Short mmCIF file of C-alpha atoms in Angstrom, two decimals:
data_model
loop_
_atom_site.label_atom_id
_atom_site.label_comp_id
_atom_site.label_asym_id
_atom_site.label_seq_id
_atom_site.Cartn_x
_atom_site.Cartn_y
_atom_site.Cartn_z
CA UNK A 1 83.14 26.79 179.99
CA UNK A 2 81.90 24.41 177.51
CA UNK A 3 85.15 22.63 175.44
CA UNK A 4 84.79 21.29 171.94
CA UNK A 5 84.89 17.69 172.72
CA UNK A 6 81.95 16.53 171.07
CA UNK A 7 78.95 15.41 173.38
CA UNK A 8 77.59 12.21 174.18
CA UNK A 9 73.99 12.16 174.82
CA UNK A 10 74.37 8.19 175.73
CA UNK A 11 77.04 8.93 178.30
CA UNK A 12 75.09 11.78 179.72
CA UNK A 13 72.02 9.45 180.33
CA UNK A 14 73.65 6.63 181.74
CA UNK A 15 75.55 8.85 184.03
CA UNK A 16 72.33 10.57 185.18
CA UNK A 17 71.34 7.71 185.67
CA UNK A 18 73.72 5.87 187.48
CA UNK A 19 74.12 8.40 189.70
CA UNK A 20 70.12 8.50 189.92
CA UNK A 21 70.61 5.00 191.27
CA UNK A 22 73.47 5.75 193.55
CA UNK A 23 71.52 8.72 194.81
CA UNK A 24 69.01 6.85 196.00
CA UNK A 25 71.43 3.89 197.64
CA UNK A 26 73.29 6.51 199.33
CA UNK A 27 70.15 7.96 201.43
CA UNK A 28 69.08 3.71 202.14
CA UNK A 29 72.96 3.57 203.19
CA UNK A 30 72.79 6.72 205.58
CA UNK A 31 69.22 5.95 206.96
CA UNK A 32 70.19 2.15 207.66
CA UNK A 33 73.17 3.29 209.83
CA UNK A 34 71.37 6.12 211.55
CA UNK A 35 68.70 3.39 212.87
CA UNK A 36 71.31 0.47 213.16
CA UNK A 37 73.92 3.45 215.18
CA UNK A 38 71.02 5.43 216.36
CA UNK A 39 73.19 8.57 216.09
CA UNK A 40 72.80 10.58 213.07
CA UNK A 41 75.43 13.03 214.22
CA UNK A 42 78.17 10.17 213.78
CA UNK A 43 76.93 8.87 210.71
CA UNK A 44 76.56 12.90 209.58
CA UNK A 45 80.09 13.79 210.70
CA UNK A 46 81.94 10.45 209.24
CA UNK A 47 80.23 10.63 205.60
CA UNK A 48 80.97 14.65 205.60
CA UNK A 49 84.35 13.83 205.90
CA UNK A 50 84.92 11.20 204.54
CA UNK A 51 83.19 13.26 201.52
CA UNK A 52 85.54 15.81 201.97
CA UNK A 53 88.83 13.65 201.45
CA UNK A 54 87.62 12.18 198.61
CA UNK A 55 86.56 15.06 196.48
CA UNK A 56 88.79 18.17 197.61
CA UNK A 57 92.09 16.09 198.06
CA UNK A 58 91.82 12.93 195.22
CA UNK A 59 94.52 14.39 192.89
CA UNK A 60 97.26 14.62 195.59
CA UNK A 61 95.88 11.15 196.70
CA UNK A 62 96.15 9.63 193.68
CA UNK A 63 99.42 11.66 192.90
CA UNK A 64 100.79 10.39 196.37
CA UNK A 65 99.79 6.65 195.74
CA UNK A 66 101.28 6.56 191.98
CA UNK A 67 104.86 8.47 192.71
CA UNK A 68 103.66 11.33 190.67
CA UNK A 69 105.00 14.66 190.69
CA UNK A 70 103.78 17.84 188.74
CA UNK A 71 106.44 19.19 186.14
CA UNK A 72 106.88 22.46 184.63
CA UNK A 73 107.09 22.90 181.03
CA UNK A 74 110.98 23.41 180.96
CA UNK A 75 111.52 19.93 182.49
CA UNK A 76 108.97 18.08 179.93
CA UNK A 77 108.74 20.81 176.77
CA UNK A 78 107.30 18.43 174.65
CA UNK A 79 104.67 16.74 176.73
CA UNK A 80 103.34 20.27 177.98
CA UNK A 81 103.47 21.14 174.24
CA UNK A 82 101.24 18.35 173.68
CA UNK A 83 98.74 19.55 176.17
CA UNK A 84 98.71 22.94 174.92
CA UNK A 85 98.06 21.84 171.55
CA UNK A 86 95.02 19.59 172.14
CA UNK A 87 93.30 21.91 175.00
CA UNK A 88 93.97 24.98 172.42
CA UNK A 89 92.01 22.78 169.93
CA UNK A 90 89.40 21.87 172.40
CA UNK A 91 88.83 25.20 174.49
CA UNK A 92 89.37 23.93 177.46
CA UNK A 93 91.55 25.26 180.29
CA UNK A 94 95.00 23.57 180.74
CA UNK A 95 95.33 20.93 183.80
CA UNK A 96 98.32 21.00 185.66
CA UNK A 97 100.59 18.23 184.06
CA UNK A 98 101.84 15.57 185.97
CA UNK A 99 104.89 12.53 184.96
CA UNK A 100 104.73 9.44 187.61
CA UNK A 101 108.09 7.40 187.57
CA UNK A 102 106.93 4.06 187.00
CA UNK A 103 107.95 1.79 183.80
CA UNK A 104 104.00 0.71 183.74
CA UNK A 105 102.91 2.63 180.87
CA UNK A 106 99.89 4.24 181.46
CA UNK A 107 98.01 7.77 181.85
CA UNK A 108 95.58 9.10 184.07
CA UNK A 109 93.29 11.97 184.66
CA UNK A 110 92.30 13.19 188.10
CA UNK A 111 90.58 16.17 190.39
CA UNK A 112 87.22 17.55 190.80
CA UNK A 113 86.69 19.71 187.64
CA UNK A 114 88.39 21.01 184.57
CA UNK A 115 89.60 23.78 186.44
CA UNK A 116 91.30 21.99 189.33
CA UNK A 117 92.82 18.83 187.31
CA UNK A 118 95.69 17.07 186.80
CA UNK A 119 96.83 15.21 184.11
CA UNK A 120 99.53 12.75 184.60
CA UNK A 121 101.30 9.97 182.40
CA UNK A 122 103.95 7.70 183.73
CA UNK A 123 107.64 7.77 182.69
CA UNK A 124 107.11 4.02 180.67
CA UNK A 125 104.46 5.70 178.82
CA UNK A 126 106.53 8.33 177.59
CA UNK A 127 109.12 5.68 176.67
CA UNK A 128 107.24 3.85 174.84
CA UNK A 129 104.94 5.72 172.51
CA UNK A 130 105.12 7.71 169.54
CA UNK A 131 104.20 11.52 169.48
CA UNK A 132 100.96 11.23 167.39
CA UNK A 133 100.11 7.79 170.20
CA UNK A 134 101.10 10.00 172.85
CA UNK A 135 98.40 12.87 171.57
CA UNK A 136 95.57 10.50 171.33
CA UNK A 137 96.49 9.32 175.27
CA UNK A 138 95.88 12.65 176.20
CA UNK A 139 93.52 13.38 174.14
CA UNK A 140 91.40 10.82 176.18
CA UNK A 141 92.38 11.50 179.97
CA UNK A 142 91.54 15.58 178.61
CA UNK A 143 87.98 14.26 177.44
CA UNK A 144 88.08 12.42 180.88
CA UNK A 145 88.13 16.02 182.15
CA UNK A 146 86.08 17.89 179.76
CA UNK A 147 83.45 15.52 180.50
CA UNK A 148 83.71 15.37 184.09
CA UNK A 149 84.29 12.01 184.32
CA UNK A 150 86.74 12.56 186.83
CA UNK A 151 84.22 14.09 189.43
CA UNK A 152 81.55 11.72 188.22
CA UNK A 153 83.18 8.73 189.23
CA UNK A 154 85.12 10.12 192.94
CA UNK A 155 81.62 10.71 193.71
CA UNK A 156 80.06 7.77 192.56
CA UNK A 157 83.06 6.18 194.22
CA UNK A 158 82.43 7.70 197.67
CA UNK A 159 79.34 5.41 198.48
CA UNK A 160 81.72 2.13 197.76
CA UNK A 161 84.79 3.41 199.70
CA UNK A 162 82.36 4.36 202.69
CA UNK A 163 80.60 0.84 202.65
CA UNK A 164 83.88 -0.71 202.32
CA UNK A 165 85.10 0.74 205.81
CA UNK A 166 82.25 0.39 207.69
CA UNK A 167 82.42 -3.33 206.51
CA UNK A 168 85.95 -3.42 207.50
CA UNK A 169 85.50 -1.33 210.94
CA UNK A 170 82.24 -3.57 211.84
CA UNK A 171 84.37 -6.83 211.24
CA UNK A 172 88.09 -5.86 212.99
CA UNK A 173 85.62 -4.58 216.43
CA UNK A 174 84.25 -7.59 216.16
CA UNK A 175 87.13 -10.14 216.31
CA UNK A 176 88.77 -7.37 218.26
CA UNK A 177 86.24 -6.91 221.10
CA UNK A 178 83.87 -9.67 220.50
CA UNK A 179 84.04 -11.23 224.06
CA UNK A 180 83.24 -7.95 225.57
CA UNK A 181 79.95 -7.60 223.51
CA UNK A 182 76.80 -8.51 224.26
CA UNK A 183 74.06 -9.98 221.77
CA UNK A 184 72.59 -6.89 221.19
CA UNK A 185 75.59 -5.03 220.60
CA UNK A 186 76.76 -8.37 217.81
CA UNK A 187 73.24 -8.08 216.38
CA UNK A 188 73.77 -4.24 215.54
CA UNK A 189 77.39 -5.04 214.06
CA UNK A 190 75.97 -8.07 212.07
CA UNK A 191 72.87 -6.17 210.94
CA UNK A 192 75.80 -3.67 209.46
CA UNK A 193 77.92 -5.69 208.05
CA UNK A 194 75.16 -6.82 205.94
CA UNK A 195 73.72 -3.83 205.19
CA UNK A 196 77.27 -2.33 204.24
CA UNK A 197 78.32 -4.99 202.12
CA UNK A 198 75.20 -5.43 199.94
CA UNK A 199 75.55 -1.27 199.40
CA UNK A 200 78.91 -2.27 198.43
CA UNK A 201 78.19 -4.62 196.04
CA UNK A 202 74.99 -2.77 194.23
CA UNK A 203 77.49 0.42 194.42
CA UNK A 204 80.46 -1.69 192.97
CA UNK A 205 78.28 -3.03 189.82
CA UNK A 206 76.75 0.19 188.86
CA UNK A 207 80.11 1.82 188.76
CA UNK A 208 81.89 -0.78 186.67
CA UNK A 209 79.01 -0.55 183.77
CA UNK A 210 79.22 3.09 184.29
CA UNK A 211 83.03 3.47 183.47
CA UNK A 212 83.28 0.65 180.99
CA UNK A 213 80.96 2.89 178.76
CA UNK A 214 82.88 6.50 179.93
CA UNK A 215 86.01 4.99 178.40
CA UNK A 216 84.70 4.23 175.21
CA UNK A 217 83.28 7.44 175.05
CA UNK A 218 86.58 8.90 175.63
CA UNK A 219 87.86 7.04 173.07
CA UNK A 220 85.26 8.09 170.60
CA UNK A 221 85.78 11.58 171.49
CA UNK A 222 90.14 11.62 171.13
CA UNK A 223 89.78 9.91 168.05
CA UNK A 224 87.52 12.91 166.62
CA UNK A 225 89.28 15.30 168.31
CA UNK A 226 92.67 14.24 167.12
CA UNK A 227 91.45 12.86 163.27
CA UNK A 228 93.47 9.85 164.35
CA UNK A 229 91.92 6.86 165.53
CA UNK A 230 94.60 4.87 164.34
CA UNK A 231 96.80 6.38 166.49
CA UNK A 232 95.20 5.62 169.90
CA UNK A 233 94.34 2.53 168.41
CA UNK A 234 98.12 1.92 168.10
CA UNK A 235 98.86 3.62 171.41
CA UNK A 236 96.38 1.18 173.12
CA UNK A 237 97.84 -2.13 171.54
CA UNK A 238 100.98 -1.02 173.03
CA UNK A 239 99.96 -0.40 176.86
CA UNK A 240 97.60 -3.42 176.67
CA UNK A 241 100.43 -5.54 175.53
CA UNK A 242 103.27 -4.43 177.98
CA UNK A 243 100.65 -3.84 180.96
CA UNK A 244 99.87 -8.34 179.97
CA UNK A 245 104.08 -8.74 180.65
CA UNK A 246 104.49 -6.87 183.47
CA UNK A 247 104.38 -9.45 186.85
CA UNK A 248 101.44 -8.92 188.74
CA UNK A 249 102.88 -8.36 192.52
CA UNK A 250 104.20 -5.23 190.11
CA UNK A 251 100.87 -4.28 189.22
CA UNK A 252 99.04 -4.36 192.88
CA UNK A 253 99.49 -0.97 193.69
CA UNK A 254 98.40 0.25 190.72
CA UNK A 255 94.95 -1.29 190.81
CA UNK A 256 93.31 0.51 193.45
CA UNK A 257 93.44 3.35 190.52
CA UNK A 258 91.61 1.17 187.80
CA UNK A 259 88.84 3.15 187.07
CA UNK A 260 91.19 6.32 186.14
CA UNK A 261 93.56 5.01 183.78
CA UNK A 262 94.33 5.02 180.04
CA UNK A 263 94.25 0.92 179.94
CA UNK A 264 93.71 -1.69 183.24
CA UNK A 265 96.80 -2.94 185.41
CA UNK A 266 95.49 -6.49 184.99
CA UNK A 267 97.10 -7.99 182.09
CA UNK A 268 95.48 -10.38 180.01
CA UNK A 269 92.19 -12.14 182.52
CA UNK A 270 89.63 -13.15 180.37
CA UNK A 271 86.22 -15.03 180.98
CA UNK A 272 84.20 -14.00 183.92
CA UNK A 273 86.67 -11.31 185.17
CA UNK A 274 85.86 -8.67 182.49
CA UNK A 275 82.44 -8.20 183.54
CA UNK A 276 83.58 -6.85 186.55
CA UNK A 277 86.26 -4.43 184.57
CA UNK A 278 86.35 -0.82 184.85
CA UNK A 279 87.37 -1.27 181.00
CA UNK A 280 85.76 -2.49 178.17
CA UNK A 281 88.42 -5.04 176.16
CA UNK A 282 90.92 -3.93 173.90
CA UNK A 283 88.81 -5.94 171.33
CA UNK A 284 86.01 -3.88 171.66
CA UNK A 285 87.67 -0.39 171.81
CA UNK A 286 89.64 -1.35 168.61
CA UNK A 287 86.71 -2.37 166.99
CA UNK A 288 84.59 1.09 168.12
CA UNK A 289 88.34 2.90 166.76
CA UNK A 290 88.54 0.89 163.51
CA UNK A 291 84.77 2.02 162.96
CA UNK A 292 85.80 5.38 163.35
CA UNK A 293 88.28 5.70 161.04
CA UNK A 294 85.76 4.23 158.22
CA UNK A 295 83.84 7.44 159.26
CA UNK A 296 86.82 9.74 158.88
CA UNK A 297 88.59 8.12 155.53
CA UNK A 298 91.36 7.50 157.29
CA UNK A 299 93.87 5.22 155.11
CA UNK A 300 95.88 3.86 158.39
CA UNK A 301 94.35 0.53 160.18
CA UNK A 302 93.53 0.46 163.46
CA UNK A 303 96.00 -1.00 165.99
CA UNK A 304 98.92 -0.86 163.03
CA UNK A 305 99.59 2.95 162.92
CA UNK A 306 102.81 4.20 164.45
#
């Protein structure tokens, strides 16, 4: 079913062709470890279910990892009112709804299509924000869904989290076993290694640029949506700004889950660091908001509203 979040053409390309380039990565990946293994039934079986994990089970994984918990609408009236309200105005079919207890205020959307998500915002987010902030939250992690960003990225994710392990595996047998191992056997973990890590590192890049552009097309989208720029803009300043003062042993856990949430669990890292962001600055996604609201008329200014 097609929801009234307005399209992107951009975002559609650029995921096409991300996923284009990933495509074609992913078959290098699986015919460099079927020659380097020589067993394409273990390489078959391990990305199949690997595959599997990733796709059918990432919104209890990510629900596990971030102490979330779904709620029914008698617990939370006003946040499943919320949700109601903006899927109602976008056609869209209602994702299960989701509160994490965990003071970092933020918001994510997960699972493999808008009929099989979850939508889930953490008990400092709730605290913090105002109802018309709080709307133009969701009104992102729902565009997140409309647009099957969610899916997009698990998948495009896959080829990373795969590389990753075998890099991992390749190295721990190695210091593990490696005076057992002949030169031969080294060779093939080496050869590996390498192979793994520079998939890893292509993958890695492609999918930062790829979600630093998805979220400011969500943006763009729940500030339509909603009429309200100024409100996400104000709900954004907020996160950003708490997320910067929260310690970062605090934030570790969290940022394994980057690439799904509202705003980054990094605080404030600038220079070099925010090219390899799954987020675009607040800078930038205040300025893209503020433009926005010139479009609309609307009298509030970005970042001040609330």
């Amino acid at each position: 079913m097609q929801s009234r979040f307005r399209g992107d053409r951009r975002l559609t390309v650029r995921m096409t062709v991300t996923m284009f380039l990933l495509g074609l990565l992913y078959v290098a990946f699986v015919v460099a470890l079927i020659v380097l293994l020589k067993s394409w039934i273990l390489v078959a079986v391990l990305m199949a279910a690997m595959f599997v994990a990733q796709f059918w089970f990432s919104d209890r994984i990510a629900l596990f990892a971030m102490r979330g918990r779904v709620v029914e609408r008698e617990e939370f009236p006003e946040l499943h009112a919320v949700v109601d309200r903006l899927c109602a105005i976008a056609d869209m079919p209602k994702p299960v709804v989701a509160v994490s207890a965990m003071d970092m205020p933020n918001a994510f959307a997960t699972g493999r299509n808008p009929d099989n998500a979850v939508v889930c915002v953490t008990t400092g987010l709730l605290r913090r924000l105002e109802p018309a902030e709080l709307e133009g939250v969701l009104a992102h992690e729902l565009s997140h869904v409309a647009h099957k960003d969610v899916a997009v990225i698990t998948i495009a994710s896959f080829l990373g989290v795969i590389a990753g392990l075998v890099v991992r595996f390749a190295f721990y047998s190695q210091i593990l076993g490696g005076g057992r191992r002949d030169q031969n056997t080294a060779m093939v973990f080496a050869a590996v290694m390498g192979v793994s890590a520079a998939v890893y590192a292509i993958s890695f890049l492609l999918i930062k640029a790829l979600s630093r552009y998805r979220e400011l097309a969500a943006d763009r989208a729940a500030a339509l949506l909603t009429g309200r720029p100024s409100a996400l803009a104000s709900a954004l300043t907020k996160v950003s700004g708490d997320i910067a003062r929260i310690p970062s042993e605090d934030l570790r856990t969290a940022q394994a889950f980057n690439a799904f949430y509202f705003a980054p669990a990094l605080g404030r890292e600038p220079g070099v660091a925010r090219l390899f962001s799954t987020h675009p600055s607040l800078e930038q996604r205040l300025e893209q908001l503020g433009r926005i609201s010139g479009e609309l008329g609307e009298a509030a200014t970005p970042g001040r509203a609330g």
